C-alpha positions as YAML, in Angstrom:
chain: A
units: angstrom
residues:
- id: 1
  name: MET
  ca: [57.17, 40.79, -10.85]
- id: 2
  name: ILE
  ca: [55.14, 42.79, -7.50]
- id: 3
  name: ARG
  ca: [57.32, 45.82, -7.76]
- id: 4
  name: GLY
  ca: [56.78, 45.95, -12.04]
- id: 5
  name: ALA
  ca: [52.88, 45.99, -10.39]
- id: 6
  name: CYS
  ca: [52.42, 48.50, -8.44]
- id: 7
  name: ILE
  ca: [54.75, 51.13, -11.01]
- id: 8
  name: GLY
  ca: [52.16, 49.96, -13.71]
- id: 9
  name: LEU
  ca: [49.38, 50.42, -10.87]
- id: 10
  name: THR
  ca: [50.86, 53.67, -9.78]
- id: 11
  name: LEU
  ca: [51.42, 55.16, -13.44]
- id: 12
  name: ARG
  ca: [47.59, 54.12, -15.13]
- id: 13
  name: GLY
  ca: [46.31, 55.98, -11.06]
- id: 14
  name: GLY
  ca: [48.80, 58.58, -12.44]
- id: 15
  name: LEU
  ca: [46.94, 59.22, -15.18]
- id: 16
  name: HIS
  ca: [43.63, 59.08, -14.08]
- id: 17
  name: LEU
  ca: [45.12, 61.35, -11.14]
- id: 18
  name: VAL
  ca: [46.38, 63.87, -14.36]
- id: 19
  name: GLY
  ca: [42.82, 63.55, -16.11]
- id: 20
  name: SER
  ca: [40.88, 64.40, -12.81]
- id: 21
  name: LEU
  ca: [42.79, 67.32, -12.58]
- id: 22
  name: LEU
  ca: [42.37, 69.42, -15.81]
- id: 23
  name: ALA
  ca: [38.70, 68.26, -15.81]
- id: 24
  name: ALA
  ca: [38.92, 70.37, -12.60]
- id: 25
  name: VAL
  ca: [40.98, 72.77, -12.93]
- id: 26
  name: SER
  ca: [38.19, 73.04, -16.12]
- id: 27
  name: LYS
  ca: [35.97, 72.75, -13.23]
- id: 28
  name: ARG
  ca: [37.66, 76.18, -12.03]
- id: 29
  name: LYS
  ca: [36.16, 78.60, -15.26]
- id: 30
  name: ASP
  ca: [32.54, 78.77, -13.09]
- id: 31
  name: SER
  ca: [34.13, 81.87, -11.64]
- id: 32
  name: PRO
  ca: [37.35, 82.71, -9.69]
- id: 33
  name: LYS
  ca: [35.13, 83.48, -6.48]
- id: 34
  name: SER
  ca: [32.99, 80.74, -6.13]
- id: 35
  name: ARG
  ca: [33.90, 77.76, -4.15]
- id: 36
  name: HIS
  ca: [31.77, 74.11, -4.35]
- id: 37
  name: TYR
  ca: [32.40, 71.64, -1.71]
- id: 38
  name: SER
  ca: [28.93, 70.37, -1.79]
- id: 39
  name: LEU
  ca: [30.29, 68.65, -5.35]
- id: 40
  name: ALA
  ca: [33.39, 67.98, -4.89]
- id: 41
  name: THR
  ca: [33.06, 66.78, -1.88]
- id: 42
  name: TYR
  ca: [30.33, 64.24, -3.71]
- id: 43
  name: ILE
  ca: [32.00, 63.24, -6.47]
- id: 44
  name: LEU
  ca: [35.02, 62.04, -3.90]
- id: 45
  name: LEU
  ca: [32.57, 59.94, -1.50]
- id: 46
  name: ARG
  ca: [31.27, 58.76, -4.80]
- id: 47
  name: GLY
  ca: [34.48, 57.84, -5.89]
- id: 48
  name: ILE
  ca: [35.19, 56.37, -2.59]
- id: 49
  name: THR
  ca: [32.01, 54.23, -2.29]
- id: 50
  name: LEU
  ca: [33.39, 52.91, -5.85]
- id: 51
  name: LEU
  ca: [36.75, 52.22, -4.63]
- id: 52
  name: ILE
  ca: [35.11, 50.17, -1.55]
- id: 53
  name: ARG
  ca: [32.53, 48.16, -3.97]
- id: 54
  name: THR
  ca: [36.06, 46.95, -5.42]
- id: 55
  name: GLY
  ca: [37.88, 46.24, -2.87]
- id: 56
  name: ASN
  ca: [34.89, 43.65, -2.34]
- id: 57
  name: LYS
  ca: [34.43, 42.09, -4.61]
- id: 58
  name: PRO
  ca: [36.25, 38.01, -4.22]
- id: 59
  name: ARG
  ca: [38.81, 38.39, -6.36]
- id: 60
  name: ALA
  ca: [40.03, 41.71, -4.41]
- id: 61
  name: ALA
  ca: [39.13, 39.89, -1.31]
- id: 62
  name: ALA
  ca: [41.63, 36.51, -2.48]
- id: 63
  name: ARG
  ca: [44.64, 39.01, -3.41]
- id: 64
  name: HIS
  ca: [44.42, 41.00, 0.04]
- id: 65
  name: PRO
  ca: [42.47, 39.96, 2.44]
- id: 66
  name: LEU
  ca: [44.24, 42.05, 5.06]
- id: 67
  name: LEU
  ca: [41.86, 44.85, 2.86]
- id: 68
  name: HIS
  ca: [39.07, 42.54, 2.88]
- id: 69
  name: ALA
  ca: [38.52, 42.18, 6.74]
- id: 70
  name: ALA
  ca: [38.99, 46.51, 7.01]
- id: 71
  name: LEU
  ca: [35.66, 47.09, 4.31]
- id: 72
  name: ALA
  ca: [34.04, 44.71, 6.74]
- id: 73
  name: PRO
  ca: [32.07, 47.53, 7.77]
- id: 74
  name: THR
  ca: [31.07, 48.77, 5.11]
- id: 75
  name: ARG
  ca: [29.47, 45.59, 4.15]
- id: 76
  name: LEU
  ca: [26.72, 45.40, 6.82]
- id: 77
  name: ALA
  ca: [23.50, 44.87, 5.83]
- id: 78
  name: HIS
  ca: [22.32, 48.88, 7.07]
- id: 79
  name: GLY
  ca: [24.89, 50.68, 6.37]
- id: 80
  name: ASP
  ca: [23.32, 53.47, 4.41]
- id: 81
  name: THR
  ca: [21.50, 53.82, 6.72]
- id: 82
  name: LEU
  ca: [23.88, 54.29, 9.63]
- id: 83
  name: LEU
  ca: [25.55, 56.76, 7.38]
- id: 84
  name: MET
  ca: [22.50, 58.50, 7.23]
- id: 85
  name: CYS
  ca: [21.96, 58.53, 10.80]
- id: 86
  name: GLY
  ca: [25.62, 59.69, 11.22]
- id: 87
  name: ALA
  ca: [24.34, 62.29, 8.40]
- id: 88
  name: ALA
  ca: [21.40, 63.59, 9.96]
- id: 89
  name: SER
  ca: [23.20, 64.16, 13.76]
- id: 90
  name: GLN
  ca: [25.28, 66.78, 12.01]
- id: 91
  name: ILE
  ca: [22.70, 68.38, 9.85]
- id: 92
  name: VAL
  ca: [20.33, 68.73, 12.31]
- id: 93
  name: TYR
  ca: [22.52, 70.29, 14.73]
- id: 94
  name: ALA
  ca: [23.71, 72.38, 12.49]
- id: 95
  name: PHE
  ca: [20.37, 73.51, 11.23]
- id: 96
  name: ILE
  ca: [19.22, 74.36, 14.74]
- id: 97
  name: MET
  ca: [22.61, 76.01, 16.32]
- id: 98
  name: MET
  ca: [24.70, 77.04, 13.62]
- id: 99
  name: PRO
  ca: [23.05, 77.51, 10.36]
- id: 100
  name: GLN
  ca: [25.36, 79.61, 8.82]
- id: 101
  name: THR
  ca: [27.06, 76.51, 8.14]
- id: 102
  name: LEU
  ca: [24.82, 75.21, 5.90]
- id: 103
  name: PRO
  ca: [23.59, 76.92, 1.77]
- id: 104
  name: PRO
  ca: [21.22, 79.19, 2.19]
- id: 105
  name: SER
  ca: [18.43, 76.93, 0.06]
- id: 106
  name: TYR
  ca: [19.91, 73.91, 2.85]
- id: 107
  name: VAL
  ca: [18.27, 75.99, 5.75]
- id: 108
  name: ARG
  ca: [14.95, 77.56, 3.55]
- id: 109
  name: PHE
  ca: [14.20, 73.50, 2.79]
- id: 110
  name: ILE
  ca: [14.38, 72.21, 6.11]
- id: 111
  name: ARG
  ca: [12.28, 74.96, 8.06]
- id: 112
  name: LYS
  ca: [9.58, 74.69, 5.19]
- id: 113
  name: GLN
  ca: [9.28, 71.44, 5.09]
- id: 114
  name: GLY
  ca: [9.82, 71.86, 9.02]
- id: 115
  name: ALA
  ca: [7.17, 74.77, 9.19]
- id: 116
  name: LYS
  ca: [8.58, 75.96, 12.04]
- id: 117
  name: GLU
  ca: [11.32, 79.02, 11.98]
- id: 118
  name: LEU
  ca: [14.92, 78.75, 13.90]
- id: 119
  name: TYR
  ca: [13.94, 80.43, 17.29]
- id: 120
  name: VAL
  ca: [10.68, 78.47, 17.89]
- id: 121
  name: TRP
  ca: [13.12, 75.23, 17.68]
- id: 122
  name: ARG
  ca: [15.17, 77.02, 20.23]
- id: 123
  name: GLY
  ca: [13.14, 77.16, 22.55]
- id: 124
  name: ILE
  ca: [10.56, 74.44, 22.31]
- id: 125
  name: ARG
  ca: [11.18, 72.45, 25.10]
- id: 126
  name: SER
  ca: [8.32, 69.92, 25.44]
- id: 127
  name: CYS
  ca: [6.97, 68.92, 22.38]
- id: 128
  name: SER
  ca: [7.40, 65.55, 21.21]
- id: 129
  name: GLY
  ca: [3.09, 65.48, 20.90]
- id: 130
  name: HIS
  ca: [3.58, 68.27, 18.91]
- id: 131
  name: VAL
  ca: [6.02, 66.91, 16.36]
- id: 132
  name: LEU
  ca: [4.49, 63.60, 15.85]
- id: 133
  name: SER
  ca: [1.19, 66.13, 15.34]
- id: 134
  name: LEU
  ca: [3.44, 67.75, 11.99]
- id: 135
  name: LEU
  ca: [3.41, 63.87, 10.30]
- id: 136
  name: GLY
  ca: [0.39, 64.78, 8.15]
- id: 137
  name: PRO
  ca: [1.04, 68.41, 7.61]
- id: 138
  name: ALA
  ca: [4.91, 67.56, 6.55]
- id: 139
  name: TYR
  ca: [3.97, 64.18, 4.13]
- id: 140
  name: SER
  ca: [1.57, 66.82, 2.29]
- id: 141
  name: ARG
  ca: [4.66, 69.14, 1.70]
- id: 142
  name: ALA
  ca: [6.93, 66.27, 1.25]
- id: 143
  name: LEU
  ca: [4.26, 65.11, -1.59]
- id: 144
  name: SER
  ca: [5.55, 68.27, -3.55]
- id: 145
  name: VAL
  ca: [8.58, 67.60, -3.41]
- id: 146
  name: TYR
  ca: [8.71, 64.15, -4.99]
- id: 147
  name: LEU
  ca: [6.08, 65.02, -7.24]
- id: 148
  name: PRO
  ca: [8.40, 66.38, -9.96]
- id: 149
  name: VAL
  ca: [10.88, 63.85, -8.97]
- id: 150
  name: TYR
  ca: [9.36, 60.77, -9.94]
- id: 151
  name: VAL
  ca: [6.64, 62.38, -12.64]
- id: 152
  name: LEU
  ca: [8.71, 64.10, -15.04]
- id: 153
  name: PRO
  ca: [11.96, 61.49, -15.95]
- id: 154
  name: ALA
  ca: [8.90, 58.46, -16.07]
- id: 155
  name: LEU
  ca: [7.99, 61.45, -19.28]
- id: 156
  name: LEU
  ca: [10.91, 62.00, -20.60]
- id: 157
  name: VAL
  ca: [12.09, 58.32, -20.21]
- id: 158
  name: HIS
  ca: [9.09, 56.22, -20.36]
- id: 159
  name: ARG
  ca: [6.75, 58.42, -22.67]
- id: 160
  name: GLN
  ca: [6.52, 55.67, -24.79]
- id: 161
  name: GLN
  ca: [5.01, 52.42, -21.73]
- id: 162
  name: LEU
  ca: [3.17, 55.10, -21.03]
- id: 163
  name: LEU
  ca: [1.28, 55.76, -23.93]
- id: 164
  name: LYS
  ca: [1.10, 51.27, -24.67]
- id: 165
  name: ALA
  ca: [0.91, 49.78, -20.83]
- id: 166
  name: PRO
  ca: [0.51, 53.20, -18.73]
- id: 167
  name: LEU
  ca: [-0.83, 51.13, -15.44]
- id: 168
  name: PRO
  ca: [2.27, 49.48, -15.20]
- id: 169
  name: ILE
  ca: [4.49, 53.25, -15.15]
- id: 170
  name: LEU
  ca: [1.97, 54.88, -13.11]
- id: 171
  name: HIS
  ca: [1.77, 52.02, -10.48]
- id: 172
  name: LYS
  ca: [5.76, 52.26, -9.99]
- id: 173
  name: VAL
  ca: [5.10, 56.55, -9.60]
- id: 174
  name: LEU
  ca: [2.85, 56.70, -7.48]
- id: 175
  name: LEU
  ca: [4.66, 54.36, -5.01]
- id: 176
  name: GLY
  ca: [7.81, 55.99, -5.49]
- id: 177
  name: ILE
  ca: [6.61, 59.07, -4.41]
- id: 178
  name: SER
  ca: [4.10, 57.96, -2.07]
- id: 179
  name: ARG
  ca: [7.43, 55.79, 0.10]
- id: 180
  name: SER
  ca: [9.67, 59.06, -0.53]
- id: 181
  name: SER
  ca: [7.38, 61.15, 0.71]
- id: 182
  name: LEU
  ca: [6.69, 59.39, 4.13]
- id: 183
  name: PHE
  ca: [10.82, 58.86, 4.22]
- id: 184
  name: LEU
  ca: [10.94, 63.24, 4.32]
- id: 185
  name: SER
  ca: [8.65, 63.49, 6.71]
- id: 186
  name: SER
  ca: [9.23, 60.86, 8.57]
- id: 187
  name: TYR
  ca: [13.21, 62.64, 8.65]
- id: 188
  name: ILE
  ca: [11.88, 65.78, 9.96]
- id: 189
  name: CYS
  ca: [9.64, 64.31, 12.43]
- id: 190
  name: LEU
  ca: [12.07, 61.75, 14.11]
- id: 191
  name: ALA
  ca: [15.03, 64.20, 14.38]
- id: 192
  name: PHE
  ca: [12.67, 66.82, 15.68]
- id: 193
  name: GLY
  ca: [11.28, 64.16, 17.91]
- id: 194
  name: GLY
  ca: [14.61, 62.77, 19.32]
- id: 195
  name: ALA
  ca: [15.84, 67.09, 19.89]
- id: 196
  name: CYS
  ca: [13.25, 66.88, 22.24]
- id: 197
  name: ALA
  ca: [13.39, 63.72, 23.79]
- id: 198
  name: GLY
  ca: [17.17, 64.33, 23.96]
- id: 199
  name: HIS
  ca: [15.54, 68.09, 26.31]
- id: 200
  name: ARG
  ca: [13.33, 65.95, 28.21]
- id: 201
  name: LEU
  ca: [15.20, 63.09, 29.51]
- id: 202
  name: LEU
  ca: [18.51, 65.18, 30.17]
- id: 203
  name: GLY
  ca: [17.01, 68.72, 31.78]
- id: 204
  name: ARG
  ca: [18.60, 70.93, 29.19]
- id: 205
  name: SER
  ca: [19.53, 70.82, 25.51]
- id: 206
  name: THR
  ca: [23.42, 71.68, 24.60]
- id: 207
  name: GLY
  ca: [25.16, 71.42, 21.35]
- id: 208
  name: ALA
  ca: [25.77, 68.09, 22.20]
- id: 209
  name: ILE
  ca: [22.22, 66.58, 23.40]
- id: 210
  name: ILE
  ca: [20.98, 68.16, 19.96]
- id: 211
  name: ALA
  ca: [23.74, 65.89, 18.24]
- id: 212
  name: GLY
  ca: [23.73, 63.17, 20.23]
- id: 213
  name: SER
  ca: [19.92, 62.39, 19.91]
- id: 214
  name: VAL
  ca: [18.48, 63.97, 16.50]
- id: 215
  name: TRP
  ca: [20.22, 60.99, 14.66]
- id: 216
  name: LEU
  ca: [16.75, 59.17, 15.17]
- id: 217
  name: GLY
  ca: [15.94, 61.37, 11.67]
- id: 218
  name: GLY
  ca: [18.46, 58.78, 10.43]
- id: 219
  name: LEU
  ca: [16.49, 55.99, 10.31]
- id: 220
  name: ALA
  ca: [12.92, 57.33, 8.63]
- id: 221
  name: THR
  ca: [16.04, 55.92, 5.80]
- id: 222
  name: LEU
  ca: [14.40, 52.24, 6.05]
- id: 223
  name: LEU
  ca: [11.47, 53.57, 4.68]
- id: 224
  name: GLU
  ca: [12.78, 54.22, 0.89]
- id: 225
  name: LYS
  ca: [13.32, 51.93, -1.95]
- id: 226
  name: LYS
  ca: [16.81, 50.35, -0.93]
- id: 227
  name: SER
  ca: [18.27, 51.10, -4.73]
- id: 228
  name: ARG
  ca: [17.84, 54.72, -3.34]
- id: 229
  name: ARG
  ca: [19.13, 54.79, 0.22]
- id: 230
  name: MET
  ca: [22.97, 54.58, -0.13]
- id: 231
  name: GLU
  ca: [22.49, 57.74, -2.76]
- id: 232
  name: LEU
  ca: [20.47, 59.77, 0.27]
- id: 233
  name: ALA
  ca: [22.96, 58.78, 2.58]
- id: 234
  name: LEU
  ca: [26.21, 60.11, -0.06]
- id: 235
  name: TYR
  ca: [23.81, 63.29, -0.85]
- id: 236
  name: VAL
  ca: [23.42, 63.70, 2.66]
- id: 237
  name: LEU
  ca: [26.66, 63.23, 4.26]
- id: 238
  name: SER
  ca: [28.69, 65.23, 1.61]
- id: 239
  name: ARG
  ca: [25.80, 68.16, 3.10]
- id: 240
  name: SER
  ca: [27.54, 66.83, 6.12]
- id: 241
  name: LEU
  ca: [30.76, 66.68, 6.34]
- id: 242
  name: GLU
  ca: [30.94, 70.10, 4.21]
- id: 243
  name: SER
  ca: [29.02, 71.95, 7.38]
- id: 244
  name: PHE
  ca: [31.04, 69.87, 9.78]
- id: 245
  name: SER
  ca: [34.27, 71.38, 8.53]
- id: 246
  name: ARG
  ca: [32.07, 74.87, 8.80]
- id: 247
  name: CYS
  ca: [31.56, 74.20, 12.76]
- id: 248
  name: CYS
  ca: [35.38, 72.90, 13.25]
- id: 249
  name: ILE
  ca: [36.83, 76.28, 11.76]
- id: 250
  name: ASP
  ca: [34.08, 78.00, 13.86]
- id: 251
  name: TRP
  ca: [34.75, 76.41, 16.85]
- id: 252
  name: GLY
  ca: [38.75, 77.29, 16.26]
- id: 253
  name: TRP
  ca: [39.51, 73.48, 16.21]
- id: 254
  name: LEU
  ca: [40.86, 74.65, 12.39]
- id: 255
  name: SER
  ca: [42.48, 77.64, 10.89]
- id: 256
  name: PRO
  ca: [40.97, 78.95, 8.17]
- id: 257
  name: ARG
  ca: [44.79, 79.33, 6.80]
- id: 258
  name: SER
  ca: [45.60, 75.75, 6.86]
- id: 259
  name: VAL
  ca: [42.70, 75.51, 4.61]
- id: 260
  name: PRO
  ca: [43.80, 74.87, 0.35]
- id: 261
  name: PRO
  ca: [42.34, 78.09, -1.79]
- id: 262
  name: ARG
  ca: [40.95, 75.24, -3.99]
- id: 263
  name: LEU
  ca: [40.36, 72.60, -1.57]
- id: 264
  name: ASP
  ca: [36.79, 72.09, -3.60]
- id: 265
  name: ILE
  ca: [38.89, 71.71, -7.17]
- id: 266
  name: LEU
  ca: [41.44, 68.55, -5.19]
- id: 267
  name: LEU
  ca: [38.80, 66.78, -3.71]
- id: 268
  name: PHE
  ca: [36.49, 67.14, -7.34]
- id: 269
  name: ALA
  ca: [39.97, 65.97, -8.91]
- id: 270
  name: ALA
  ca: [40.37, 63.13, -6.28]
- id: 271
  name: GLY
  ca: [36.99, 62.02, -6.74]
- id: 272
  name: VAL
  ca: [36.99, 61.57, -10.55]
- id: 273
  name: GLY
  ca: [39.95, 59.94, -10.44]
- id: 274
  name: ALA
  ca: [39.15, 57.68, -8.55]
- id: 275
  name: ILE
  ca: [35.68, 57.09, -10.64]
- id: 276
  name: THR
  ca: [37.94, 57.32, -13.62]
- id: 277
  name: HIS
  ca: [39.97, 54.14, -12.53]
- id: 278
  name: CYS
  ca: [36.94, 51.74, -11.62]
- id: 279
  name: TYR
  ca: [35.37, 52.77, -15.35]
- id: 280
  name: SER
  ca: [39.01, 51.64, -17.19]
- id: 281
  name: GLY
  ca: [41.55, 50.69, -14.83]
- id: 282
  name: ASN
  ca: [42.91, 47.49, -14.86]
- id: 283
  name: ASN
  ca: [41.83, 46.80, -18.37]
- id: 284
  name: GLY
  ca: [37.84, 47.39, -17.59]
- id: 285
  name: ARG
  ca: [37.10, 44.60, -15.66]
- id: 286
  name: ASP
  ca: [36.07, 46.86, -12.65]
- id: 287
  name: ARG
  ca: [33.01, 48.11, -14.43]
- id: 288
  name: ASP
  ca: [30.93, 46.28, -12.39]
- id: 289
  name: VAL
  ca: [30.87, 48.42, -9.57]
- id: 290
  name: PHE
  ca: [28.57, 51.36, -11.42]
- id: 291
  name: LYS
  ca: [24.96, 50.76, -11.74]
- id: 292
  name: SER
  ca: [24.29, 50.58, -14.83]
- id: 293
  name: LYS
  ca: [22.87, 54.21, -15.33]
- id: 294
  name: TYR
  ca: [25.73, 55.70, -14.15]
- id: 295
  name: LEU
  ca: [27.75, 53.02, -16.33]
- id: 296
  name: ASN
  ca: [25.24, 53.84, -19.05]
- id: 297
  name: VAL
  ca: [25.91, 57.47, -19.41]
- id: 298
  name: LEU
  ca: [29.64, 57.05, -18.78]
- id: 299
  name: ASP
  ca: [29.61, 54.85, -21.69]
- id: 300
  name: PHE
  ca: [27.97, 57.05, -23.95]
- id: 301
  name: VAL
  ca: [30.86, 59.97, -22.83]
- id: 302
  name: PHE
  ca: [33.74, 58.36, -23.24]
- id: 303
  name: GLY
  ca: [32.83, 55.09, -25.78]
- id: 304
  name: ASN
  ca: [32.70, 52.04, -24.10]
- id: 305
  name: THR
  ca: [35.52, 50.38, -26.66]
- id: 306
  name: GLY
  ca: [39.44, 49.82, -26.58]
- id: 307
  name: ILE
  ca: [39.27, 49.78, -22.36]
- id: 308
  name: THR
  ca: [40.03, 46.23, -22.38]
- id: 309
  name: GLU
  ca: [42.68, 46.94, -24.44]
- id: 310
  name: GLY
  ca: [43.77, 49.97, -21.90]
- id: 311
  name: LYS
  ca: [42.57, 53.11, -24.21]
- id: 312
  name: ILE
  ca: [39.12, 55.09, -24.61]
- id: 313
  name: LYS
  ca: [37.91, 55.59, -28.28]
- id: 314
  name: HIS
  ca: [34.82, 58.70, -28.15]
- id: 315
  name: LEU
  ca: [34.02, 57.87, -31.84]
- id: 316
  name: PRO
  ca: [30.95, 55.88, -30.28]
- id: 317
  name: SER
  ca: [29.86, 57.84, -28.35]
- id: 318
  name: ASN
  ca: [29.20, 60.11, -31.15]
- id: 319
  name: GLN
  ca: [27.77, 57.77, -33.80]
- id: 320
  name: ASP
  ca: [25.44, 57.36, -30.57]
- id: 321
  name: LEU
  ca: [24.67, 61.09, -30.18]
- id: 322
  name: LEU
  ca: [24.18, 61.80, -33.81]
- id: 323
  name: LYS
  ca: [22.07, 57.81, -33.96]
- id: 324
  name: SER
  ca: [19.53, 59.07, -30.95]
- id: 325
  name: VAL
  ca: [18.89, 62.48, -32.88]
- id: 326
  name: GLY
  ca: [18.64, 61.14, -35.94]
- id: 327
  name: VAL
  ca: [15.12, 58.39, -34.19]
- id: 328
  name: GLU
  ca: [14.06, 61.80, -32.27]
- id: 329
  name: LEU
  ca: [14.13, 63.52, -36.00]
- id: 330
  name: GLY
  ca: [12.21, 60.89, -37.83]
- id: 331
  name: PHE
  ca: [15.59, 59.47, -40.45]
- id: 332
  name: SER
  ca: [18.96, 58.97, -40.09]
- id: 333
  name: LEU
  ca: [22.10, 61.20, -39.44]
- id: 334
  name: ILE
  ca: [24.98, 58.87, -40.56]
...
């Protein structure tokens, strides 16, 4: 019986992996020379997160107690903040010491929020007070970042509620903008303030000292809404892992020849395989590990019927699409 169950699990996992590989191959058509490591790493981390949530379910704990015990660190109340601290250590270190390991757009974003060029941060040695003085201007710059992030979804998703009862929606939008802007500005100040504090305490600034002090920026995550913290952590962690892998190559720890030519496709395939496994595997009994908004999108794309029988039909999603278009146009298309 155990052998049969293992074979069945392997077959279902293999089908998910084959499907994800096909999706990854289609992704390769973007450009033969382009690489999408940030996206691939993010998808992989998202898939791993879903698998961890599946392993933390009570049913999994009863069936696999050793696995449940091994996953204990993932159940920490502030595990998302710890991930952000670790990611900040790599991201801010790379920005100061090895900016070539970060995407140019990411370097420009941090430089704009920090309001200093790289050579200034490298040269400043006693800047704790100066960093605190940046909080106000950094908050103003952060407002321009988060204003469209909150306003546009409110206009698109909650436009009817805005017309009927605008005050509750506007309150949530303003609160979200204020809180997220405080997070970003505090992240910048704590991270670069940590670099300055590390130098003042130890009298020098090496790569290890910088990496060991800028993690303070991750503590700003505690200012964010709890439901957003893991989203932020996964995004920043994907960037930090990509940067760290590039650092390993530059340091000589990893040979470029040892990296598969399209590692991004393999990472993407593994991530999609994990996501689809949690979505439809075990006859859909693990779908509750998805947040409702992501599950609604997957249901719309794949169709949400037949999952309990081990199959997915696309007909419902097509019907939903025609219905939604018909509602917008004012008549029925089906």
